[in-house]
Amino acid sequence: MTKLVAIVGATGLQGGSVLKSLHATGKYKLRALTRDPNSKQVASLKAKYPGVDWVRADLDDPASLRSAFQGANAVFGVTQFFQKSIGERVEGGNENAEFEQGKNMVDAAIAAGAESMVLSSLDSMKQLSHGKYPGVLHFEGKHKIEEYLTSMLDKIKGYFIYLGFYMENFVNYSRISPEDNKTVEFTLPLKPDSKLPLVDTANDTGAVVAYILEHPEECLGLVVEVSGGYYEPQDMAKAFTAVTGIPSRYVQIPYEYIDNDELVQMFKGQEEFGYFGGRTEFIERNKEIKHAFTTPTSFWKNRGWTGPSQ
């Protein structure tokens, strides 16, 4: 019998990658969840991925989730801390806003009778730093959802992926140099030779989720990191110039330039304790996944981006 996989956030980077990879296998029935099935983006995706069932669901609406998960064998679950509704609740003092959405998702999957959930989670920076950096809420919320799903393993099988540092961040944290008005500068507070497990979210996530679904016994109980390996921030700048011919450099900026304590704690925690806590086992596991994970060079080739607008 063909298994049905419900994909949360199917129009986003992670969910969209899962949709792309699973659709390419031709092995699954797919149900894509979105808050607006009538959007232009969904219309485009319907044409691109024929046969996918698009349904409305909202992580703040448990009834919509239960309905969307009905009949699904597996659920891909992801939450998005950096959205307006979560931000407003956090600013209002509710630091559990992301967890509450994730709990709704887990409870609905169980209520609908799903056999398993592949959850996009992250390490707790509070735990990695031994309490030094407790305020990275978009890490803590996801990890708390993971802990909740783990507590429910007598009702549903749980699988966990941890995404690396988004390569897209180098696009977001870029500028044209004020010195010569032409050099592209990539600006983060991390040291130029910091080690980051980089990931191209849109191209790498789905392959790992597909592998988990194909190897459920092997992956049960494991955290599967999603990254092609460790790179340095300056590698992204060097690759950009090699691909585009446009001069660029990596610039380490002072933490004082970042007007967000959560992000300051995140970067400091990564610098001191390592993204993924410095784990490297995933690099060997990647050989089994048989996916060409994105490198800095291939990211810029695929992106076709030539720098920020002036």
mmCIF file of C-alpha atoms in Angstrom:
data_model
loop_
_atom_site.group_PDB
_atom_site.id
_atom_site.type_symbol
_atom_site.label_atom_id
_atom_site.label_comp_id
_atom_site.label_asym_id
_atom_site.label_seq_id
_atom_site.Cartn_x
_atom_site.Cartn_y
_atom_site.Cartn_z
ATOM 1 C CA MET A 1 0.000 0.000 0.000
ATOM 2 C CA THR A 2 1.284 3.454 -0.897
ATOM 3 C CA LYS A 3 1.970 5.479 2.234
ATOM 4 C CA LEU A 4 0.561 8.958 2.717
ATOM 5 C CA VAL A 5 2.933 11.641 4.017
ATOM 6 C CA ALA A 6 1.542 14.945 5.322
ATOM 7 C CA ILE A 7 3.971 17.850 4.984
ATOM 8 C CA VAL A 8 3.693 20.838 7.307
ATOM 9 C CA GLY A 9 4.936 24.145 5.872
ATOM 10 C CA ALA A 10 4.939 22.861 2.303
ATOM 11 C CA THR A 11 5.398 26.356 0.850
ATOM 12 C CA GLY A 12 8.445 27.068 3.050
ATOM 13 C CA LEU A 13 12.114 26.196 2.615
ATOM 14 C CA GLN A 14 12.122 22.995 4.661
ATOM 15 C CA GLY A 15 8.662 21.708 3.808
ATOM 16 C CA GLY A 16 9.127 22.681 0.185
ATOM 17 C CA SER A 17 12.340 20.689 0.029
ATOM 18 C CA VAL A 18 10.581 17.647 1.506
ATOM 19 C CA LEU A 19 7.770 18.036 -1.029
ATOM 20 C CA LYS A 20 10.263 18.228 -3.887
ATOM 21 C CA SER A 21 12.262 15.173 -2.816
ATOM 22 C CA LEU A 22 9.357 12.909 -1.929
ATOM 23 C CA HIS A 23 7.462 13.829 -5.095
ATOM 24 C CA ALA A 24 10.539 12.960 -7.154
ATOM 25 C CA THR A 25 10.614 9.426 -5.712
ATOM 26 C CA GLY A 26 7.076 8.680 -6.888
ATOM 27 C CA LYS A 27 6.719 6.351 -3.899
ATOM 28 C CA TYR A 28 4.292 8.329 -1.736
ATOM 29 C CA LYS A 29 0.926 9.975 -1.684
ATOM 30 C CA LEU A 30 1.540 13.528 -0.551
ATOM 31 C CA ARG A 31 -0.634 15.950 1.353
ATOM 32 C CA ALA A 32 0.752 19.471 1.552
ATOM 33 C CA LEU A 33 -0.354 21.727 4.401
ATOM 34 C CA THR A 34 -0.547 25.492 4.035
ATOM 35 C CA ARG A 35 -2.469 28.325 5.639
ATOM 36 C CA ASP A 36 -3.739 29.480 2.239
ATOM 37 C CA PRO A 37 -4.368 26.771 -0.383
ATOM 38 C CA ASN A 38 -5.651 29.440 -2.785
ATOM 39 C CA SER A 39 -2.472 31.505 -2.916
ATOM 40 C CA LYS A 40 -0.562 32.155 -6.131
ATOM 41 C CA GLN A 41 2.410 30.269 -4.693
ATOM 42 C CA VAL A 42 0.295 27.165 -4.161
ATOM 43 C CA ALA A 43 -1.123 27.449 -7.678
ATOM 44 C CA SER A 44 2.433 27.421 -9.014
ATOM 45 C CA LEU A 45 3.394 24.439 -6.848
ATOM 46 C CA LYS A 46 0.303 22.504 -7.939
ATOM 47 C CA ALA A 47 1.461 22.820 -11.530
ATOM 48 C CA LYS A 48 4.995 21.819 -10.586
ATOM 49 C CA TYR A 49 4.022 18.834 -8.433
ATOM 50 C CA PRO A 50 0.892 17.213 -9.901
ATOM 51 C CA GLY A 51 -1.050 14.768 -7.769
ATOM 52 C CA VAL A 52 -0.349 16.473 -4.448
ATOM 53 C CA ASP A 53 -3.346 17.085 -2.177
ATOM 54 C CA TRP A 54 -3.244 20.652 -0.845
ATOM 55 C CA VAL A 55 -5.172 21.341 2.364
ATOM 56 C CA ARG A 56 -5.581 24.273 4.707
ATOM 57 C CA ALA A 57 -4.071 23.919 8.165
ATOM 58 C CA ASP A 58 -2.750 26.288 10.808
ATOM 59 C CA LEU A 59 -0.489 25.355 13.709
ATOM 60 C CA ASP A 60 -2.636 27.544 15.969
ATOM 61 C CA ASP A 61 -5.758 25.596 14.955
ATOM 62 C CA PRO A 62 -5.615 22.031 16.352
ATOM 63 C CA ALA A 63 -8.842 21.000 14.618
ATOM 64 C CA SER A 64 -7.420 21.937 11.218
ATOM 65 C CA LEU A 65 -4.310 19.864 11.954
ATOM 66 C CA ARG A 66 -6.278 16.817 13.035
ATOM 67 C CA SER A 67 -8.277 17.016 9.824
ATOM 68 C CA ALA A 68 -5.163 17.483 7.687
ATOM 69 C CA PHE A 69 -3.408 14.507 9.289
ATOM 70 C CA GLN A 70 -6.322 12.078 8.911
ATOM 71 C CA GLY A 71 -5.167 8.955 7.098
ATOM 72 C CA ALA A 72 -1.502 9.994 7.039
ATOM 73 C CA ASN A 73 1.065 7.326 7.781
ATOM 74 C CA ALA A 74 3.814 9.861 8.429
ATOM 75 C CA VAL A 75 4.011 13.577 9.147
ATOM 76 C CA PHE A 76 6.856 15.955 8.451
ATOM 77 C CA GLY A 77 6.669 18.594 11.169
ATOM 78 C CA VAL A 78 8.344 21.989 11.267
ATOM 79 C CA THR A 79 7.728 25.212 13.176
ATOM 80 C CA GLN A 80 8.802 28.735 12.284
ATOM 81 C CA PHE A 81 9.860 30.970 15.165
ATOM 82 C CA PHE A 82 10.502 33.971 12.924
ATOM 83 C CA GLN A 83 6.920 34.685 11.944
ATOM 84 C CA LYS A 84 4.751 37.583 12.966
ATOM 85 C CA SER A 85 2.306 35.662 15.167
ATOM 86 C CA ILE A 86 5.090 34.017 17.176
ATOM 87 C CA GLY A 87 7.029 37.270 17.484
ATOM 88 C CA GLU A 88 4.017 39.116 18.837
ATOM 89 C CA ARG A 89 3.403 36.466 21.479
ATOM 90 C CA VAL A 90 7.043 36.370 22.517
ATOM 91 C CA GLU A 91 7.119 40.163 22.800
ATOM 92 C CA GLY A 92 4.016 39.851 24.975
ATOM 93 C CA GLY A 93 5.912 37.594 27.358
ATOM 94 C CA ASN A 94 5.005 34.122 26.049
ATOM 95 C CA GLU A 95 8.352 32.447 25.438
ATOM 96 C CA ASN A 96 6.587 29.108 24.805
ATOM 97 C CA ALA A 97 4.777 30.317 21.687
ATOM 98 C CA GLU A 98 6.727 28.094 19.286
ATOM 99 C CA PHE A 99 6.453 25.111 21.617
ATOM 100 C CA GLU A 100 2.680 25.532 21.804
ATOM 101 C CA GLN A 101 2.430 25.303 18.014
ATOM 102 C CA GLY A 102 4.657 22.244 17.997
ATOM 103 C CA LYS A 103 2.623 20.567 20.729
ATOM 104 C CA ASN A 104 -0.528 21.171 18.685
ATOM 105 C CA MET A 105 1.193 19.450 15.770
ATOM 106 C CA VAL A 106 2.305 16.408 17.778
ATOM 107 C CA ASP A 107 -1.054 16.014 19.532
ATOM 108 C CA ALA A 108 -2.926 16.245 16.233
ATOM 109 C CA ALA A 109 -0.712 13.637 14.571
ATOM 110 C CA ILE A 110 -1.361 11.250 17.454
ATOM 111 C CA ALA A 111 -5.102 11.950 17.475
ATOM 112 C CA ALA A 112 -5.273 11.320 13.719
ATOM 113 C CA GLY A 113 -3.507 7.980 14.101
ATOM 114 C CA ALA A 114 -0.272 8.804 12.272
ATOM 115 C CA GLU A 115 2.371 6.127 12.691
ATOM 116 C CA SER A 116 5.378 8.457 12.742
ATOM 117 C CA MET A 117 6.581 12.042 12.678
ATOM 118 C CA VAL A 118 9.830 13.422 11.296
ATOM 119 C CA LEU A 119 10.395 16.584 13.326
ATOM 120 C CA SER A 120 12.717 19.442 12.449
ATOM 121 C CA SER A 121 14.366 20.308 15.746
ATOM 122 C CA LEU A 122 17.610 21.771 17.075
ATOM 123 C CA ASP A 123 19.984 21.389 19.985
ATOM 124 C CA SER A 124 19.178 23.323 23.122
ATOM 125 C CA MET A 125 21.802 26.061 23.304
ATOM 126 C CA LYS A 126 21.098 26.244 27.025
ATOM 127 C CA GLN A 127 22.157 22.619 27.356
ATOM 128 C CA LEU A 128 25.102 22.871 24.946
ATOM 129 C CA SER A 129 26.455 25.906 26.824
ATOM 130 C CA HIS A 130 25.798 24.418 30.272
ATOM 131 C CA GLY A 131 23.403 27.241 31.038
ATOM 132 C CA LYS A 132 25.587 30.095 29.805
ATOM 133 C CA TYR A 133 23.316 30.999 26.862
ATOM 134 C CA PRO A 134 19.704 30.185 27.833
ATOM 135 C CA GLY A 135 17.970 32.807 25.692
ATOM 136 C CA VAL A 136 18.151 31.393 22.151
ATOM 137 C CA LEU A 137 14.406 30.903 21.990
ATOM 138 C CA HIS A 138 14.227 29.562 18.435
ATOM 139 C CA PHE A 139 16.549 26.737 19.511
ATOM 140 C CA GLU A 140 14.895 26.134 22.889
ATOM 141 C CA GLY A 141 11.350 26.025 21.510
ATOM 142 C CA LYS A 142 12.209 23.425 18.889
ATOM 143 C CA HIS A 143 14.107 21.306 21.396
ATOM 144 C CA LYS A 144 11.199 21.448 23.822
ATOM 145 C CA ILE A 145 8.898 20.147 21.043
ATOM 146 C CA GLU A 146 11.401 17.336 20.486
ATOM 147 C CA GLU A 147 11.307 16.485 24.183
ATOM 148 C CA TYR A 148 7.510 16.447 24.096
ATOM 149 C CA LEU A 149 7.444 14.152 21.053
ATOM 150 C CA THR A 150 9.989 11.903 22.775
ATOM 151 C CA SER A 151 7.656 11.641 25.764
ATOM 152 C CA MET A 152 4.949 10.372 23.395
ATOM 153 C CA LEU A 153 6.924 7.577 21.727
ATOM 154 C CA ASP A 154 4.508 5.004 23.094
ATOM 155 C CA LYS A 155 1.887 6.588 20.816
ATOM 156 C CA ILE A 156 3.902 7.625 17.734
ATOM 157 C CA LYS A 157 7.380 6.975 16.361
ATOM 158 C CA GLY A 158 9.561 10.077 16.411
ATOM 159 C CA TYR A 159 12.443 10.940 14.097
ATOM 160 C CA PHE A 160 14.515 14.107 14.399
ATOM 161 C CA ILE A 161 16.479 16.217 11.952
ATOM 162 C CA TYR A 162 18.677 19.174 12.923
ATOM 163 C CA LEU A 163 19.420 21.650 10.163
ATOM 164 C CA GLY A 164 22.795 23.323 10.006
ATOM 165 C CA PHE A 165 23.524 27.020 9.594
ATOM 166 C CA TYR A 166 21.523 28.304 6.637
ATOM 167 C CA MET A 167 23.650 29.305 3.677
ATOM 168 C CA GLU A 168 20.832 31.755 2.919
ATOM 169 C CA ASN A 169 22.024 33.760 5.927
ATOM 170 C CA PHE A 170 25.013 34.916 3.917
ATOM 171 C CA VAL A 171 22.628 36.558 1.467
ATOM 172 C CA ASN A 172 20.699 38.190 4.299
ATOM 173 C CA TYR A 173 23.828 39.396 6.109
ATOM 174 C CA SER A 174 25.504 41.073 3.168
ATOM 175 C CA ARG A 175 26.206 44.604 2.026
ATOM 176 C CA ILE A 176 28.143 46.570 -0.563
ATOM 177 C CA SER A 177 31.387 47.826 0.936
ATOM 178 C CA PRO A 178 31.203 51.500 1.905
ATOM 179 C CA GLU A 179 34.932 51.711 1.153
ATOM 180 C CA ASP A 180 34.882 51.081 -2.599
ATOM 181 C CA ASN A 181 31.148 50.773 -3.345
ATOM 182 C CA LYS A 182 31.623 47.521 -5.261
ATOM 183 C CA THR A 183 32.996 44.756 -3.027
ATOM 184 C CA VAL A 184 30.346 42.464 -1.542
ATOM 185 C CA GLU A 185 30.867 42.053 2.179
ATOM 186 C CA PHE A 186 29.390 39.174 4.181
ATOM 187 C CA THR A 187 28.983 40.341 7.752
ATOM 188 C CA LEU A 188 28.604 38.161 10.839
ATOM 189 C CA PRO A 189 30.086 38.392 14.351
ATOM 190 C CA LEU A 190 31.746 34.976 13.971
ATOM 191 C CA LYS A 191 35.480 34.618 13.439
ATOM 192 C CA PRO A 192 36.486 34.145 9.791
ATOM 193 C CA ASP A 193 37.714 30.618 10.539
ATOM 194 C CA SER A 194 34.788 29.524 12.708
ATOM 195 C CA LYS A 195 33.522 26.067 11.811
ATOM 196 C CA LEU A 196 29.874 26.005 10.688
ATOM 197 C CA PRO A 197 27.895 23.008 9.410
ATOM 198 C CA LEU A 198 26.324 24.729 6.425
ATOM 199 C CA VAL A 199 23.106 23.688 4.719
ATOM 200 C CA ASP A 200 21.194 24.778 1.650
ATOM 201 C CA THR A 201 17.767 24.344 3.199
ATOM 202 C CA ALA A 202 15.792 24.159 -0.030
ATOM 203 C CA ASN A 203 18.032 21.551 -1.642
ATOM 204 C CA ASP A 204 19.331 19.375 1.198
ATOM 205 C CA THR A 205 16.473 18.906 3.687
ATOM 206 C CA GLY A 206 14.214 16.724 1.574
ATOM 207 C CA ALA A 207 16.891 14.180 0.708
ATOM 208 C CA VAL A 208 17.532 13.499 4.396
ATOM 209 C CA VAL A 209 13.823 13.158 5.199
ATOM 210 C CA ALA A 210 13.405 10.765 2.267
ATOM 211 C CA TYR A 211 16.303 8.684 3.608
ATOM 212 C CA ILE A 212 14.702 8.499 7.059
ATOM 213 C CA LEU A 213 11.378 7.351 5.599
ATOM 214 C CA GLU A 214 13.185 4.669 3.592
ATOM 215 C CA HIS A 215 15.269 3.523 6.601
ATOM 216 C CA PRO A 216 12.916 3.829 9.579
ATOM 217 C CA GLU A 217 14.516 1.186 11.793
ATOM 218 C CA GLU A 218 18.037 2.457 11.209
ATOM 219 C CA CYS A 219 17.106 6.067 11.980
ATOM 220 C CA LEU A 220 14.790 5.470 14.926
ATOM 221 C CA GLY A 221 16.164 7.178 18.014
ATOM 222 C CA LEU A 222 18.832 9.065 16.084
ATOM 223 C CA VAL A 223 19.286 12.772 15.543
ATOM 224 C CA VAL A 224 20.093 13.167 11.852
ATOM 225 C CA GLU A 225 21.959 16.378 11.155
ATOM 226 C CA VAL A 226 21.325 18.037 7.788
ATOM 227 C CA SER A 227 24.547 19.507 6.418
ATOM 228 C CA GLY A 228 27.207 18.614 3.904
ATOM 229 C CA GLY A 229 29.968 19.360 6.401
ATOM 230 C CA TYR A 230 31.827 22.094 8.235
ATOM 231 C CA TYR A 231 32.938 25.242 6.444
ATOM 232 C CA GLU A 232 34.284 28.630 7.482
ATOM 233 C CA PRO A 233 32.441 31.915 6.903
ATOM 234 C CA GLN A 234 35.312 33.096 4.746
ATOM 235 C CA ASP A 235 34.787 30.036 2.512
ATOM 236 C CA MET A 236 31.416 31.450 1.481
ATOM 237 C CA ALA A 237 33.037 34.728 0.408
ATOM 238 C CA LYS A 238 35.809 32.988 -1.510
ATOM 239 C CA ALA A 239 33.321 30.758 -3.301
ATOM 240 C CA PHE A 240 31.109 33.727 -4.192
ATOM 241 C CA THR A 241 34.001 35.479 -5.931
ATOM 242 C CA ALA A 242 35.127 32.269 -7.645
ATOM 243 C CA VAL A 243 31.639 31.722 -9.073
ATOM 244 C CA THR A 244 30.654 35.300 -9.951
ATOM 245 C CA GLY A 245 33.960 37.062 -10.487
ATOM 246 C CA ILE A 246 32.707 39.823 -8.181
ATOM 247 C CA PRO A 247 35.118 40.912 -5.436
ATOM 248 C CA SER A 248 33.969 39.963 -1.956
ATOM 249 C CA ARG A 249 35.245 39.404 1.551
ATOM 250 C CA TYR A 250 34.056 38.216 4.904
ATOM 251 C CA VAL A 251 33.899 40.899 7.604
ATOM 252 C CA GLN A 252 33.649 40.006 11.277
ATOM 253 C CA ILE A 253 31.449 42.656 12.874
ATOM 254 C CA PRO A 254 31.280 43.504 16.601
ATOM 255 C CA TYR A 255 28.474 41.950 18.604
ATOM 256 C CA GLU A 256 27.375 45.475 19.483
ATOM 257 C CA TYR A 257 26.162 45.829 15.886
ATOM 258 C CA ILE A 258 23.494 43.152 16.461
ATOM 259 C CA ASP A 259 20.503 44.672 18.192
ATOM 260 C CA ASN A 260 19.004 41.344 19.224
ATOM 261 C CA ASP A 261 20.091 39.555 22.393
ATOM 262 C CA GLU A 262 18.778 36.201 21.211
ATOM 263 C CA LEU A 263 20.957 36.308 18.094
ATOM 264 C CA VAL A 264 23.945 37.502 20.123
ATOM 265 C CA GLN A 265 23.559 34.506 22.435
ATOM 266 C CA MET A 266 23.170 32.197 19.432
ATOM 267 C CA PHE A 267 26.352 33.386 17.734
ATOM 268 C CA LYS A 268 28.364 33.384 20.963
ATOM 269 C CA GLY A 269 27.115 29.903 21.781
ATOM 270 C CA GLN A 270 28.049 28.639 18.332
ATOM 271 C CA GLU A 271 31.486 30.202 18.610
ATOM 272 C CA GLU A 272 32.230 28.775 22.043
ATOM 273 C CA PHE A 273 30.436 25.417 22.028
ATOM 274 C CA GLY A 274 29.974 24.637 18.352
ATOM 275 C CA TYR A 275 26.929 24.353 16.152
ATOM 276 C CA PHE A 276 25.780 20.747 16.650
ATOM 277 C CA GLY A 277 28.085 20.787 19.665
ATOM 278 C CA GLY A 278 30.942 20.026 17.275
ATOM 279 C CA ARG A 279 29.502 16.616 16.286
ATOM 280 C CA THR A 280 30.954 15.150 13.092
ATOM 281 C CA GLU A 281 29.364 11.686 12.817
ATOM 282 C CA PHE A 282 26.848 12.989 10.282
ATOM 283 C CA ILE A 283 29.594 13.532 7.701
ATOM 284 C CA GLU A 284 30.192 9.788 7.495
ATOM 285 C CA ARG A 285 26.446 9.075 7.525
ATOM 286 C CA ASN A 286 25.995 11.389 4.531
ATOM 287 C CA LYS A 287 27.755 8.800 2.377
ATOM 288 C CA GLU A 288 24.828 6.447 2.957
ATOM 289 C CA ILE A 289 22.260 9.074 2.011
ATOM 290 C CA LYS A 290 23.685 9.322 -1.507
ATOM 291 C CA HIS A 291 22.798 12.967 -1.996
ATOM 292 C CA ALA A 292 25.109 15.641 -3.374
ATOM 293 C CA PHE A 293 24.994 18.007 -0.414
ATOM 294 C CA THR A 294 25.396 21.651 -1.287
ATOM 295 C CA THR A 295 28.857 23.209 -1.000
ATOM 296 C CA PRO A 296 29.586 26.950 -0.888
ATOM 297 C CA THR A 297 30.482 26.809 -4.576
ATOM 298 C CA SER A 298 27.380 24.918 -5.659
ATOM 299 C CA PHE A 299 25.194 27.160 -3.505
ATOM 300 C CA TRP A 300 26.279 30.295 -5.351
ATOM 301 C CA LYS A 301 26.041 28.535 -8.731
ATOM 302 C CA ASN A 302 22.482 27.426 -7.994
ATOM 303 C CA ARG A 303 21.496 30.739 -6.440
ATOM 304 C CA GLY A 304 22.451 32.948 -9.354
ATOM 305 C CA TRP A 305 22.797 35.870 -6.932
ATOM 306 C CA THR A 306 25.282 38.653 -7.706
ATOM 307 C CA GLY A 307 25.120 40.736 -4.552
ATOM 308 C CA PRO A 308 22.772 43.016 -2.614
ATOM 309 C CA SER A 309 21.104 45.933 -4.271
ATOM 310 C CA GLN A 310 22.797 49.235 -3.574
#
